[in-house]
Amino acid sequence: MLRNSLIGSLRQIKPILCSQSLRSLSNGANSGLTTIEVDDKSGIATLSMNLPPVNTLTLNLMHDLIDSINQIECNKSRGLILTSSNDKVFSAGLDLKELYKPDQERLKEFWTIFQDLWLALHLCGIPTAAAINGHAPAAGCIMATACEYRVMLPDFVIGVHATRFSFLVSKWMMLSYQSVLPRRIVERALNQGKLFSTQEALEVGLIDEVAGSKKEALAQCAAFIGTFDKANPIARTLTKRMCRDSDVTELLRDRAGDLRACVDYINTPLFQEGLSAHLEGLKEKK
Ligand SMILES: CCCCC/C=C\CCCC/C=C/C(=O)SCCNC(=O)CCNC(=O)[C@H](O)C(C)(C)COP(=O)(O)OP(=O)(O)OC[C@H]1O[C@@H](n2cnc3c(N)ncnc32)[C@H](O)[C@@H]1OP(=O)(O)O
């Protein structure tokens, strides 16, 4: 796929070899946890996460997201809008159950596919936008920041609150946050474990616009994608890649090292105790 070719050479355009027609998007071999709808008039693809109750990023959902992003790119859609079928939660972030007392091989697979998902979104050749129609904590926020534009509905929260339960983030996740927000705000927000309300997110620039409904959010994302109509698509893709090169290289230069550091940290008592308390807190909320 296009993304994989970039790992070898970030500056080169790989010819798109896919032969599917624009309207024939199907979910092929994936688990059906995502849906793709392509607007006939605009050619823009809406990619919805559909894993009840809260779109946690499980291995299967991440696999389906990557597969769908590749399909959308290969079918030469004009743009990609990432959203959720749930009307309260965009994504609750990584599946915490995968991190609690994990099987070591599965944990490696889990973290590697999370890296893959971030790369797929970050390097997607077509314009991307997130219609954030619900809460977007932690990796939900990181996925949104990997897109080029964010429109959010009122009365939800977004942010990386990892320190609240003794989690750390990898440097590439921090860089994603920092590509959208000024460094001093990221430093403070990460250290505080801050979740921004929709209004606060707009004020600091974590999101670009607020929408009154999901329909409006999708329209605002589509309008953003339309702003690239005058740009040559290949020049645009190369320019996007150039702009994102240093963040992506940070992960690509030592993916194995990142994996090792994460696995080591996740296995520490500090992490496991924090996670256990967090999982209890989620249960007690009921
Ligand atoms: C170099 C060193 C690097 C070290 C790296 C170390 C660590 C790696 C991690 C790095 C960063 C972390 C990334 C993440 O994404 S971790 C995930 C963080 N996410 C959360 O904490 C979100 C928790 N969830 C919520 O706050 C809420 O669920 C909500 C999203 C606001 C939605 O609220 P509501 O609609 O009221 O739903 P419920 O709370 O009732 O949830 C429904 C059921 O779903 C379960 N749930 C929720 N979130 C998760 C999750 N993330 N993973 C697994 N399960 C989740 C919840 O427990 C409910 O289950 P139940 O119905 O069985 O009780």
Coordinates of C-alpha atoms and ligand atoms in Angstrom, one line a residue:
M1 CA 0.0 0.0 0.0
L2 CA 1.0 3.6 -0.4
R3 CA 1.9 4.0 3.2
N4 CA 4.3 1.1 3.1
S5 CA 6.2 2.6 0.2
L6 CA 6.8 5.7 2.3
I7 CA 8.6 3.7 4.9
G8 CA 11.3 3.1 2.2
S9 CA 11.3 6.6 0.8
L10 CA 9.2 9.4 2.3
R11 CA 9.7 11.7 -0.6
Q12 CA 8.7 9.4 -3.5
I13 CA 5.2 9.0 -4.9
K14 CA 4.3 5.4 -5.4
P15 CA 2.0 4.8 -8.4
I16 CA -1.4 3.7 -7.1
L17 CA -1.7 0.2 -8.4
C18 CA -5.2 -0.6 -7.0
S19 CA -7.8 -1.4 -9.6
Q20 CA -11.1 -1.0 -7.7
S21 CA -13.5 1.6 -9.0
L22 CA -14.3 4.6 -6.9
R23 CA -17.8 3.5 -5.9
S24 CA -17.0 -0.2 -5.2
L25 CA -15.6 0.2 -1.7
S26 CA -16.1 -2.9 0.3
N27 CA -14.7 -4.0 3.7
G28 CA -13.1 -7.1 2.1
A29 CA -11.2 -9.2 4.6
N30 CA -11.7 -6.9 7.6
S31 CA -14.0 -7.6 10.6
G32 CA -16.6 -5.1 9.6
L33 CA -15.9 -2.7 12.5
T34 CA -15.6 0.2 10.1
T35 CA -17.8 1.5 7.3
I36 CA -16.9 3.6 4.3
E37 CA -19.4 5.7 2.5
V38 CA -18.3 7.7 -0.6
D39 CA -20.3 10.8 -1.5
D40 CA -21.2 10.5 -5.2
K41 CA -21.0 14.2 -5.9
S42 CA -17.9 15.2 -3.9
G43 CA -16.0 11.9 -4.1
I44 CA -15.2 12.3 -0.4
A45 CA -15.1 9.1 1.7
T46 CA -16.5 9.0 5.2
L47 CA -14.8 6.4 7.4
S48 CA -16.9 5.5 10.5
M49 CA -15.7 3.5 13.5
N50 CA -18.4 1.1 14.6
L51 CA -17.3 -0.9 17.6
P52 CA -19.9 -0.5 20.5
P53 CA -20.0 0.6 23.1
V54 CA -17.2 3.2 22.9
N55 CA -14.9 2.4 19.8
T56 CA -12.0 1.3 21.9
L57 CA -9.0 0.7 19.7
T58 CA -8.8 -3.1 19.8
L59 CA -6.5 -5.1 17.5
N60 CA -9.4 -5.7 15.2
L61 CA -10.7 -2.1 15.0
M62 CA -7.1 -0.9 14.3
H63 CA -6.7 -3.5 11.6
D64 CA -10.0 -2.5 10.0
L65 CA -9.1 1.2 10.2
I66 CA -5.8 0.7 8.4
D67 CA -7.5 -1.5 5.8
S68 CA -10.1 1.1 5.2
I69 CA -7.6 4.0 5.0
N70 CA -5.7 1.9 2.4
Q71 CA -8.9 1.2 0.4
I72 CA -9.9 4.8 0.4
E73 CA -6.5 6.0 -0.8
C74 CA -6.4 3.3 -3.5
N75 CA -9.8 4.2 -4.8
K76 CA -8.6 7.8 -5.3
S77 CA -11.3 9.4 -3.2
R78 CA -10.9 13.2 -2.9
G79 CA -10.6 13.1 0.8
L80 CA -11.2 11.1 4.0
I81 CA -13.4 12.1 6.9
L82 CA -12.9 10.0 10.1
T83 CA -15.9 9.8 12.4
S84 CA -17.8 7.5 14.7
S85 CA -21.2 5.7 14.4
N86 CA -21.6 6.3 18.1
D87 CA -23.3 9.6 18.9
K88 CA -21.5 10.1 22.3
V89 CA -18.0 8.7 21.7
F90 CA -15.6 9.3 18.9
S91 CA -13.1 6.8 20.4
A92 CA -12.3 5.9 24.0
G93 CA -8.7 5.4 22.9
L94 CA -6.6 2.2 23.3
D95 CA -8.4 -0.9 24.6
L96 CA -7.3 -0.8 28.3
K97 CA -8.0 -4.5 28.6
E98 CA -5.2 -5.2 26.1
L99 CA -2.7 -3.4 28.4
Y100 CA -3.7 -5.1 31.7
K101 CA -1.6 -8.1 32.6
P102 CA -0.9 -8.6 29.0
D103 CA 0.2 -11.6 27.0
Q104 CA 3.7 -10.4 25.9
E105 CA 3.4 -11.5 22.2
R106 CA -0.1 -10.1 21.8
L107 CA 1.1 -6.8 23.5
K108 CA 3.8 -6.5 20.9
E109 CA 1.3 -7.1 18.1
F110 CA -1.0 -4.5 19.7
W111 CA 1.6 -1.8 20.0
T112 CA 2.9 -2.4 16.5
I113 CA -0.5 -2.1 14.9
F114 CA -1.1 1.1 16.9
Q115 CA 2.1 2.5 15.4
D116 CA 0.9 1.3 11.9
L117 CA -2.5 3.1 12.4
W118 CA -0.7 6.3 13.3
L119 CA 1.5 6.0 10.2
A120 CA -1.5 5.2 8.0
L121 CA -3.3 8.3 9.1
H122 CA -0.3 10.5 9.3
L123 CA 0.9 9.6 5.8
C124 CA -2.5 9.3 4.1
G125 CA -1.9 10.9 0.6
I126 CA -5.4 12.5 0.4
P127 CA -6.7 15.3 2.6
T128 CA -8.0 14.0 5.9
A129 CA -10.3 15.6 8.5
A130 CA -11.9 14.3 11.7
A131 CA -15.6 14.9 12.5
I132 CA -15.3 14.4 16.3
N133 CA -18.9 13.6 17.2
G134 CA -18.2 12.5 20.8
H135 CA -15.5 12.2 23.4
A136 CA -12.0 11.7 22.1
P137 CA -9.7 10.9 25.0
A138 CA -6.1 9.6 24.7
A139 CA -5.5 7.7 21.5
G140 CA -8.9 9.0 20.3
C141 CA -7.3 12.5 20.4
I142 CA -4.1 11.3 18.9
M143 CA -6.0 9.9 15.9
A144 CA -7.8 13.2 15.5
T145 CA -4.5 15.1 15.6
A146 CA -3.0 12.9 12.9
C147 CA -5.8 14.3 10.6
E148 CA -5.3 17.6 8.9
Y149 CA -8.5 19.3 10.3
R150 CA -10.8 18.8 13.2
V151 CA -14.5 19.7 13.7
M152 CA -16.1 18.8 17.0
L153 CA -19.6 18.8 18.5
P154 CA -20.3 20.7 21.8
D155 CA -20.2 19.2 25.3
F156 CA -17.6 16.5 24.7
V157 CA -13.9 16.2 25.8
I158 CA -10.7 15.7 24.0
G159 CA -7.1 15.4 25.1
V160 CA -4.4 13.1 26.4
H161 CA -5.0 12.4 30.1
A162 CA -2.4 9.6 30.3
T163 CA -0.6 10.9 33.4
R164 CA -3.8 10.7 35.5
F165 CA -3.4 7.0 35.6
S166 CA 0.5 6.8 35.4
F167 CA 0.7 6.2 31.7
L168 CA 3.4 7.8 29.6
V169 CA 3.1 8.6 25.9
S170 CA 5.7 7.8 23.2
K171 CA 7.5 10.7 21.6
W172 CA 5.7 10.3 18.3
M173 CA 2.4 10.6 20.0
M174 CA 3.6 13.8 21.7
L175 CA 4.8 15.2 18.4
S176 CA 1.4 14.5 16.9
Y177 CA -0.2 16.6 19.6
Q178 CA 2.5 19.2 19.2
S179 CA 1.9 19.5 15.5
V180 CA -1.5 21.0 16.3
L181 CA -0.8 22.9 19.6
P182 CA 2.0 25.1 20.7
R183 CA 4.7 23.2 22.6
R184 CA 4.1 25.1 25.9
I185 CA 0.4 24.1 25.8
V186 CA 1.2 20.5 25.0
E187 CA 3.7 20.3 27.8
R188 CA 1.3 21.7 30.4
A189 CA -1.7 19.6 29.1
L190 CA 0.3 16.4 29.0
N191 CA 1.7 16.9 32.5
Q192 CA -1.7 17.8 33.9
G193 CA -3.5 15.0 32.0
K194 CA -5.9 17.6 30.7
L195 CA -9.1 16.8 28.9
F196 CA -10.3 19.9 27.0
S197 CA -14.0 20.7 26.7
T198 CA -15.0 21.4 23.1
Q199 CA -15.0 25.2 23.8
E200 CA -11.5 25.0 25.4
A201 CA -10.2 22.9 22.5
L202 CA -11.4 25.5 20.1
E203 CA -9.8 28.3 22.1
V204 CA -6.3 26.7 22.2
G205 CA -6.5 25.4 18.6
L206 CA -6.8 21.7 19.3
I207 CA -9.9 21.7 17.0
D208 CA -10.5 24.0 14.1
E209 CA -14.3 24.4 14.3
V210 CA -17.4 23.5 16.3
A211 CA -20.4 22.1 14.6
G212 CA -24.1 22.0 15.8
S213 CA -24.7 18.4 14.6
K214 CA -22.9 15.5 13.0
K215 CA -24.3 16.5 9.6
E216 CA -22.9 19.9 10.0
A217 CA -19.5 18.5 11.1
L218 CA -19.3 16.3 8.0
A219 CA -20.2 19.3 5.8
Q220 CA -17.5 21.5 7.5
C221 CA -14.9 18.7 7.0
A222 CA -16.0 18.4 3.4
A223 CA -15.6 22.1 2.9
F224 CA -12.1 21.9 4.3
I225 CA -11.2 19.1 1.9
G226 CA -12.7 21.3 -0.9
T227 CA -10.1 24.0 -0.2
F228 CA -7.4 21.8 -1.9
D229 CA -9.3 21.7 -5.2
K230 CA -6.8 24.1 -6.9
A231 CA -3.8 22.2 -5.7
N232 CA -2.2 19.5 -7.8
P233 CA -2.8 16.2 -5.9
I234 CA 0.7 14.9 -6.3
A235 CA 2.3 18.2 -5.3
R236 CA -0.1 18.3 -2.4
T237 CA 0.8 14.8 -1.2
L238 CA 4.5 15.5 -1.5
T239 CA 4.2 18.8 0.4
K240 CA 2.1 17.1 3.1
R241 CA 4.7 14.4 3.5
M242 CA 7.5 17.0 3.6
C243 CA 5.7 18.9 6.4
R244 CA 5.2 15.7 8.4
D245 CA 8.6 14.2 7.6
S246 CA 10.4 14.9 10.9
D247 CA 7.5 13.6 13.1
V248 CA 7.2 10.4 11.0
T249 CA 10.9 9.9 10.9
E250 CA 11.0 10.0 14.7
L251 CA 8.9 6.8 14.8
L252 CA 10.4 5.1 11.7
R253 CA 14.0 5.5 12.7
D254 CA 13.5 3.2 15.7
R255 CA 10.2 1.5 15.7
A256 CA 11.7 -1.5 17.5
G257 CA 13.1 0.7 20.2
D258 CA 9.7 2.4 20.7
L259 CA 8.1 -1.1 21.0
R260 CA 10.7 -2.2 23.6
A261 CA 10.3 0.9 25.7
C262 CA 6.5 0.6 25.6
V263 CA 6.4 -3.0 26.4
D264 CA 8.9 -2.5 29.3
Y265 CA 6.9 0.4 30.7
I266 CA 3.5 -1.4 30.4
N267 CA 4.9 -4.3 32.4
T268 CA 6.0 -2.1 35.3
P269 CA 4.1 -2.3 38.6
L270 CA 3.6 1.5 38.4
F271 CA 1.7 1.2 35.1
Q272 CA -0.2 -1.9 36.1
E273 CA -1.3 -0.4 39.4
G274 CA -2.4 2.8 37.7
L275 CA -4.3 0.9 35.1
S276 CA -6.0 -1.3 37.6
A277 CA -7.2 1.7 39.6
H278 CA -8.4 3.4 36.3
L279 CA -10.4 0.2 35.3
E280 CA -12.0 0.1 38.8
G281 CA -12.9 3.8 38.4
L282 CA -14.6 3.1 35.1
K283 CA -16.6 0.3 36.7
E284 CA -17.6 2.3 39.8
K285 CA -18.8 5.2 37.6
K286 CA -22.0 3.0 37.0
Ligands
LIG1 C1 8.5 5.5 26.1 C2 7.5 5.0 27.0 C3 6.1 4.9 26.5 C4 5.3 4.2 27.4 C5 3.9 3.9 26.9 C6 3.0 3.5 28.0 C7 1.7 3.3 27.9 C8 1.0 3.1 26.7 C9 -0.3 4.0 26.7 C10 0.0 5.3 26.1 C11 -1.1 6.3 26.0 C12 -2.5 5.8 26.2 C13 -3.3 5.8 25.2 C14 -4.7 5.3 25.4 O1 -5.6 5.5 24.5 S1 -5.2 4.5 26.8 C15 -6.9 4.6 26.9 C16 -7.4 5.8 27.6 N1 -8.8 6.0 27.5 C17 -9.6 6.2 28.6 O2 -9.1 6.3 29.7 C18 -11.0 6.3 28.3 C19 -11.8 5.7 29.4 N2 -13.2 5.8 29.1 C20 -14.0 6.8 29.4 O3 -13.5 7.8 29.9 C21 -15.4 6.7 29.1 O4 -15.7 5.4 28.8 C22 -15.9 7.6 27.9 C23 -15.0 7.4 26.7 C24 -15.9 9.0 28.3 C25 -17.4 7.2 27.5 O5 -18.2 7.2 28.7 P1 -19.6 6.4 28.7 O6 -20.3 6.7 27.4 O7 -20.2 6.8 30.0 O8 -19.2 4.9 28.6 P2 -18.7 4.0 29.8 O9 -17.6 4.7 30.6 O10 -19.8 3.4 30.6 O11 -18.0 2.8 29.0 C26 -18.7 1.7 28.4 C27 -17.9 0.5 28.6 O12 -16.7 0.6 27.9 C28 -15.6 0.3 28.8 N3 -14.4 1.2 28.4 C29 -14.4 2.5 28.2 N4 -13.2 2.9 27.8 C30 -12.5 1.9 27.6 C31 -11.1 1.6 27.2 N5 -10.3 2.6 26.8 N6 -10.7 0.4 27.1 C32 -11.4 -0.7 27.5 N7 -12.7 -0.5 27.9 C33 -13.2 0.7 28.0 C34 -16.1 0.7 30.1 O13 -15.4 0.1 31.2 C35 -17.5 0.2 30.0 O14 -17.4 -1.2 30.2 P3 -18.6 -2.1 30.9 O15 -19.9 -1.7 30.2 O16 -18.2 -3.5 30.8 O17 -18.6 -1.6 32.4

